[in-house]
Amino acid sequence: MVRRTRFDDSDCPVARSVDAIGDWWSLLIVRDAFDGSRRFGEFQRGLGVAKNILAARLRVLVDGGVLDVVPASDGSSYHEYVLTPKGRDLFPVIVALRQWGEGHFFEPGEPHSEMVDRQGGRPLRALEVRSADGRRLDPDDTAVVKVDQLGTPAGAVPE
Amino acid sequence: MVRRTRFDDSDCPVARSVDAIGDWWSLLIVRDAFDGSRRFGEFQRGLGVAKNILAARLRVLVDGGVLDVVPASDGSSYHEYVLTPKGRDLFPVIVALRQWGEGHFFEPGEPHSEMVDRQGGRPLRALEVRSADGRRLDPDDTAVVKVDQLGTPAGAVPE
DNA sequence: AGGATTGGTTTCAACTTGCTACCAGATGGA
DNA sequence: TCCATCTGGTAGCAAGTTGAAACCAATCCT
């Protein structure tokens, strides 16, 4: 086998997510979808991606239940790609990547795009990982366990 | 040019993040690093990745400032890979992907790994995107603007 | 009707991926 | 000390993927 490795049967949800998205283009397509892009041409212009690549990625995202194909909203006989609820659930992923990038890849004053609260226009609060009872958690405060059947953790797992 | 497209000069932090991580293997390496892997062999066994691929990805992550090479903690003359502060800042990204995967890719009762609060062992609270003043935000409550110089948004941007 | 726009597919060369084999240095046991 | 093993890689190669450009069909505009 020389095909790119798949992770769709992994026990780890991170691996399955990564596998379902497919590649980075797909994530940028989702980013643009959150930002209002709906038409093939909009995605193509926004991303500068070759059309064959875009067509393939859109197909993967539609097959994966992230995007849905719906009749165009302008009355034409074309169609549009809109996020499904599953796709909209990627919102924290996009926000997390955005905040990481803002924090580490731009010089002070360097132009960049920023996500803001529509009501007031202020930047978002940084994402916080919290326990069920609301304490802020650092990586060291967490562990990964294997859940075998009915929600009863079976102990630490090397993943 | 037939080389894989780079995004490292994009205005969008999401694109730069995506570019810096490199590929999915890299993100799974980071996941394992959060989970305690430090040695080449640990990553290799944990991921089942070919050694040349792993070596290349580790190099990218080290060059990108996500991992650091340090002397082995067991006194041997080997070395270990540990997350830098920048790498640790990827924690919300991993958590976001994990929660998305948990929510959409496992049947009820299907075995999977789960991240829990070390103190008490309960699953984490779902990540929440919030405004600066603490309101929960949906995708529709946000907009992406272009910041040109000194923190003054210049209006909505098609990205 | 004629031209432009939309939304793709096809082709093909270059590049990347991943398996296997190989290798060099460090370690450990007899 | 000598040899086997472990660790951490590199080299070579086949197959798969990527992406630029060309092409194409259906739709829309006038």
XYZ file of C-alpha atoms (C1' of nucleotides) in Angstrom:
378
model
C 0.000 0.000 0.000
C 1.414 3.369 -0.922
C -1.777 5.304 -0.564
C -1.931 8.036 1.999
C -2.522 6.582 5.418
C -6.075 6.768 6.714
C -7.109 7.155 10.309
C -10.828 6.518 10.034
C -10.735 3.421 12.199
C -8.633 4.868 14.959
C -9.869 4.884 18.534
C -8.864 8.493 18.803
C -11.400 11.146 17.868
C -8.622 13.526 16.880
C -7.440 11.048 14.281
C -10.926 10.522 12.902
C -11.542 14.249 12.689
C -8.284 14.764 10.889
C -9.156 11.965 8.527
C -12.647 13.254 7.834
C -11.510 16.732 6.947
C -9.081 15.257 4.473
C -6.545 17.984 3.946
C -5.821 21.587 4.650
C -7.660 22.875 1.618
C -10.799 21.385 3.065
C -10.378 23.307 6.270
C -9.895 26.554 4.372
C -13.015 25.780 2.381
C -14.861 25.403 5.672
C -13.321 28.645 6.894
C -14.631 30.444 3.817
C -18.009 28.791 4.239
C -18.216 30.245 7.749
C -17.353 33.556 6.200
C -20.228 33.417 3.754
C -18.928 31.707 0.643
C -21.497 29.429 -0.941
C -20.760 29.125 -4.649
C -18.072 27.128 -6.408
C -16.689 30.294 -7.933
C -16.603 32.103 -4.618
C -14.512 29.374 -3.057
C -12.262 29.273 -6.074
C -11.608 32.990 -6.097
C -11.249 33.162 -2.348
C -8.734 30.346 -2.158
C -6.951 30.573 -5.486
C -7.181 26.805 -5.693
C -7.195 24.832 -8.933
C -10.688 23.852 -9.953
C -10.034 20.135 -10.025
C -8.728 20.260 -6.471
C -11.646 22.338 -5.312
C -14.151 20.019 -6.973
C -12.551 16.990 -5.333
C -12.481 18.610 -1.879
C -16.060 19.782 -2.107
C -17.067 16.249 -3.007
C -15.241 14.869 0.024
C -16.842 17.438 2.303
C -20.309 16.771 0.904
C -19.834 13.001 1.172
C -18.581 13.473 4.705
C -21.632 15.414 5.764
C -19.807 18.672 6.375
C -21.328 20.527 3.461
C -24.681 20.157 1.784
C -25.594 20.903 -1.814
C -28.702 23.036 -2.060
C -30.426 24.926 -4.886
C -28.990 28.386 -5.388
C -30.621 31.080 -3.306
C -30.653 33.580 -6.179
C -33.214 31.684 -8.233
C -30.734 30.476 -10.841
C -30.509 26.799 -11.606
C -27.039 26.512 -10.117
C -26.483 25.106 -6.685
C -24.679 26.191 -3.538
C -22.644 24.578 -0.806
C -23.764 25.275 2.730
C -22.495 23.993 6.061
C -24.497 21.224 7.680
C -24.914 21.256 11.471
C -21.940 18.905 11.601
C -19.960 21.397 9.570
C -21.016 24.270 11.796
C -19.699 22.278 14.750
C -16.225 22.857 13.335
C -16.481 26.453 14.482
C -14.298 25.991 17.574
C -11.671 24.238 15.466
C -11.420 27.183 13.116
C -11.399 29.650 15.990
C -8.682 27.690 17.780
C -6.465 27.620 14.699
C -7.122 31.288 14.102
C -6.135 32.263 17.604
C -3.003 30.138 17.468
C -2.012 31.779 14.197
C -2.745 35.278 15.465
C -0.582 34.678 18.469
C 2.426 33.197 16.761
C 2.710 34.126 13.114
C 2.258 37.868 12.829
C 4.556 40.697 13.697
C 3.010 43.489 15.757
C 1.289 45.779 13.304
C 1.386 43.275 10.471
C -1.892 43.310 8.532
C -4.066 40.269 9.094
C -7.663 39.255 9.169
C -9.320 38.957 12.530
C -12.531 37.458 13.799
C -14.657 39.847 15.798
C -17.925 39.889 17.642
C -20.432 41.252 15.144
C -22.166 43.118 17.939
C -19.544 45.652 18.926
C -16.739 44.605 16.642
C -14.339 43.519 19.337
C -12.019 40.539 18.997
C -13.121 37.292 20.564
C -12.062 36.040 23.948
C -9.363 33.367 23.784
C -10.742 29.838 23.911
C -10.439 28.196 27.312
C -10.343 24.496 28.056
C -12.443 23.846 31.133
C -13.425 20.921 33.307
C -17.035 19.861 33.677
C -17.284 22.010 36.784
C -15.704 25.015 35.139
C -12.083 25.087 36.235
C -9.575 26.170 33.598
C -7.378 23.279 32.538
C -3.844 23.168 31.247
C -2.578 20.198 29.253
C -1.039 18.778 32.421
C -4.420 18.819 34.149
C -5.839 16.356 31.645
C -5.353 12.727 30.702
C -6.535 10.567 27.860
C -8.393 7.434 28.863
C -9.989 4.648 26.901
C -13.743 4.359 27.133
C -14.682 0.785 26.423
C -18.409 0.450 26.620
C -20.715 2.514 28.733
C -18.936 5.645 29.729
C -16.745 4.013 32.336
C -13.160 5.060 31.734
C -10.838 2.083 31.764
C -7.670 3.879 32.772
C -4.912 5.800 31.145
C -4.128 4.744 27.636
C -0.987 5.285 25.576
C -3.285 6.216 22.704
C 4.808 25.017 -10.116
C 3.509 21.673 -9.056
C 4.664 21.809 -5.499
C 2.086 21.776 -2.771
C 0.598 25.184 -2.262
C 1.865 27.143 0.732
C -0.159 29.566 2.795
C 2.569 31.121 4.848
C 2.096 34.581 3.425
C -1.657 34.662 3.758
C -3.379 37.421 5.690
C -5.448 34.801 7.433
C -4.132 33.302 10.661
C -6.009 30.086 9.966
C -4.056 29.652 6.759
C -0.731 30.323 8.430
C -1.497 27.902 11.224
C -2.442 25.228 8.762
C 0.725 25.875 6.846
C 2.926 25.781 9.911
C 1.610 22.466 11.131
C 2.373 20.979 7.754
C 0.199 17.934 7.558
C -2.015 15.699 9.608
C 0.759 13.500 10.836
C 2.236 16.531 12.510
C -0.939 17.192 14.417
C -1.052 13.606 15.629
C 2.560 13.918 16.710
C 1.547 16.960 18.734
C -1.391 15.037 20.156
C 0.942 12.269 21.310
C 3.330 14.847 22.718
C 0.496 16.223 24.860
C -0.122 12.689 25.945
C 3.430 12.197 27.123
C 5.411 10.874 24.163
C 8.899 12.274 24.006
C 11.137 9.817 22.195
C 11.391 9.058 18.501
C 10.494 5.450 19.141
C 7.479 6.367 21.239
C 6.048 8.487 18.469
C 6.786 5.812 15.938
C 5.089 3.049 17.911
C 2.181 5.263 18.866
C 1.467 6.379 15.338
C 2.621 3.453 13.245
C 4.217 5.942 10.895
C 7.171 5.167 8.661
C 10.409 6.375 10.145
C 11.379 8.607 7.271
C 8.016 10.364 7.456
C 8.279 10.748 11.202
C 11.810 12.102 10.955
C 10.745 14.652 8.349
C 7.731 15.776 10.385
C 9.714 16.106 13.584
C 12.205 18.252 11.714
C 9.419 20.511 10.451
C 7.939 20.833 13.920
C 11.307 21.589 15.469
C 12.142 24.129 12.765
C 8.730 25.688 13.254
C 9.231 26.119 16.969
C 6.512 23.683 18.000
C 8.865 21.078 19.416
C 12.258 21.405 21.000
C 15.081 18.864 21.061
C 16.442 18.344 24.540
C 18.816 15.830 26.120
C 17.095 12.662 27.229
C 15.717 12.778 30.739
C 16.847 9.228 31.528
C 20.539 10.056 31.441
C 21.237 8.279 28.176
C 22.910 10.168 25.401
C 19.792 10.158 23.220
C 17.552 13.148 22.953
C 13.853 13.864 23.343
C 11.239 16.014 21.686
C 9.223 18.246 23.970
C 6.560 20.825 23.249
C 7.634 24.448 23.309
C 5.245 27.056 24.777
C 4.123 27.684 21.202
C 3.415 23.982 20.831
C 1.517 23.874 24.090
C -0.660 26.680 22.762
C -2.041 24.152 20.296
C -3.955 22.559 23.157
C -7.311 24.134 22.262
C -6.865 23.017 18.653
C -6.408 19.409 19.710
C -9.302 19.620 22.144
C -11.553 21.153 19.501
C -10.756 18.418 16.997
C -11.220 15.786 19.673
C -14.629 17.079 20.652
C -15.741 17.309 17.047
C -14.665 13.739 16.449
C -16.300 12.474 19.616
C -19.545 14.082 18.617
C -19.734 12.893 15.050
C -17.671 9.797 14.363
C -18.515 7.258 17.033
C -21.556 5.133 17.529
C -22.999 5.130 21.032
C -21.006 2.603 23.007
C -18.216 2.385 20.464
C -14.830 2.256 22.180
C -12.808 5.424 21.903
C -10.242 7.408 23.771
C -11.469 10.384 25.735
C -9.812 13.335 27.365
C -10.721 13.776 31.005
C -10.001 16.102 33.868
C -7.180 14.447 35.767
C -8.689 15.624 39.025
C -11.910 13.628 39.141
C -11.687 11.861 35.806
C -14.705 13.508 34.228
C -14.854 14.475 30.554
C -14.111 18.072 29.682
C -16.687 20.737 29.139
C -17.322 21.488 25.470
C -15.322 24.435 24.159
C -17.301 27.623 23.890
C -16.597 30.578 21.636
C -17.211 33.751 23.592
C -17.088 37.480 23.020
C -14.726 39.715 24.958
C -17.503 40.392 27.445
C -18.387 36.740 27.829
C -21.455 36.133 25.652
C -21.530 32.798 23.839
C -21.155 33.296 20.116
C -22.419 31.283 17.175
C -20.768 31.524 13.776
C -23.442 34.004 12.711
C -22.554 36.287 15.596
C -19.049 36.790 14.254
C -17.429 38.468 11.273
C -13.944 38.480 9.849
C -12.387 41.911 9.407
C -9.065 43.066 8.127
C -6.775 44.741 10.619
C -4.454 47.014 8.713
C -2.132 48.647 11.175
C -2.893 49.437 14.749
C -5.816 47.390 15.843
C -8.402 49.384 14.007
C -10.616 47.072 11.992
C -11.061 48.267 8.448
C -14.370 46.593 7.719
C -15.605 43.244 6.571
C -13.263 41.383 4.294
C -14.004 38.593 1.841
C -10.885 36.854 3.173
C -28.591 34.198 -31.391
C -24.131 35.153 -29.488
C -21.021 35.901 -25.858
C -19.934 35.611 -21.068
C -20.368 33.133 -16.703
C -20.662 29.020 -13.961
C -19.168 24.707 -12.725
C -16.964 21.520 -13.587
C -13.638 17.136 -16.063
C -9.395 15.629 -18.451
C -4.563 15.423 -19.137
C -0.087 15.073 -17.681
C 4.339 16.188 -15.418
C 6.328 16.961 -11.055
C 6.221 16.070 -6.410
C 5.068 13.502 -2.107
C 4.104 9.392 0.433
C 5.274 5.267 2.525
C 7.295 0.570 2.463
C 11.543 -1.835 2.818
C 16.239 -2.180 3.362
C 20.147 -0.444 5.268
C 23.260 1.760 8.605
C 25.830 4.005 12.534
C 26.222 4.906 17.255
C 24.827 3.776 22.157
C 23.655 0.360 25.430
C 23.713 -3.856 27.914
C 24.641 -8.628 29.143
C 27.926 -12.571 29.484
C 35.710 -7.265 25.759
C 32.647 -8.841 22.401
C 28.421 -9.397 20.452
C 23.439 -8.649 20.290
C 20.080 -5.342 20.620
C 17.968 -0.818 20.844
C 17.590 3.867 19.108
C 17.336 7.038 15.643
C 17.727 7.720 11.713
C 18.910 7.741 5.810
C 18.507 5.760 0.905
C 15.945 3.878 -2.889
C 11.968 3.080 -5.255
C 6.943 2.302 -6.799
C 2.665 4.174 -6.612
C -0.376 7.838 -5.512
C -1.463 12.808 -5.210
C -1.213 17.612 -6.582
C -1.896 21.395 -9.500
C -1.603 24.265 -14.006
C -3.752 24.526 -18.117
C -6.822 23.086 -21.564
C -11.162 21.737 -22.573
C -16.213 21.320 -22.240
C -21.296 21.600 -21.350
C -24.970 23.990 -19.409
C -26.856 28.334 -18.065
C -27.477 33.289 -18.045
C -27.532 37.961 -20.089
C -28.782 41.107 -23.750
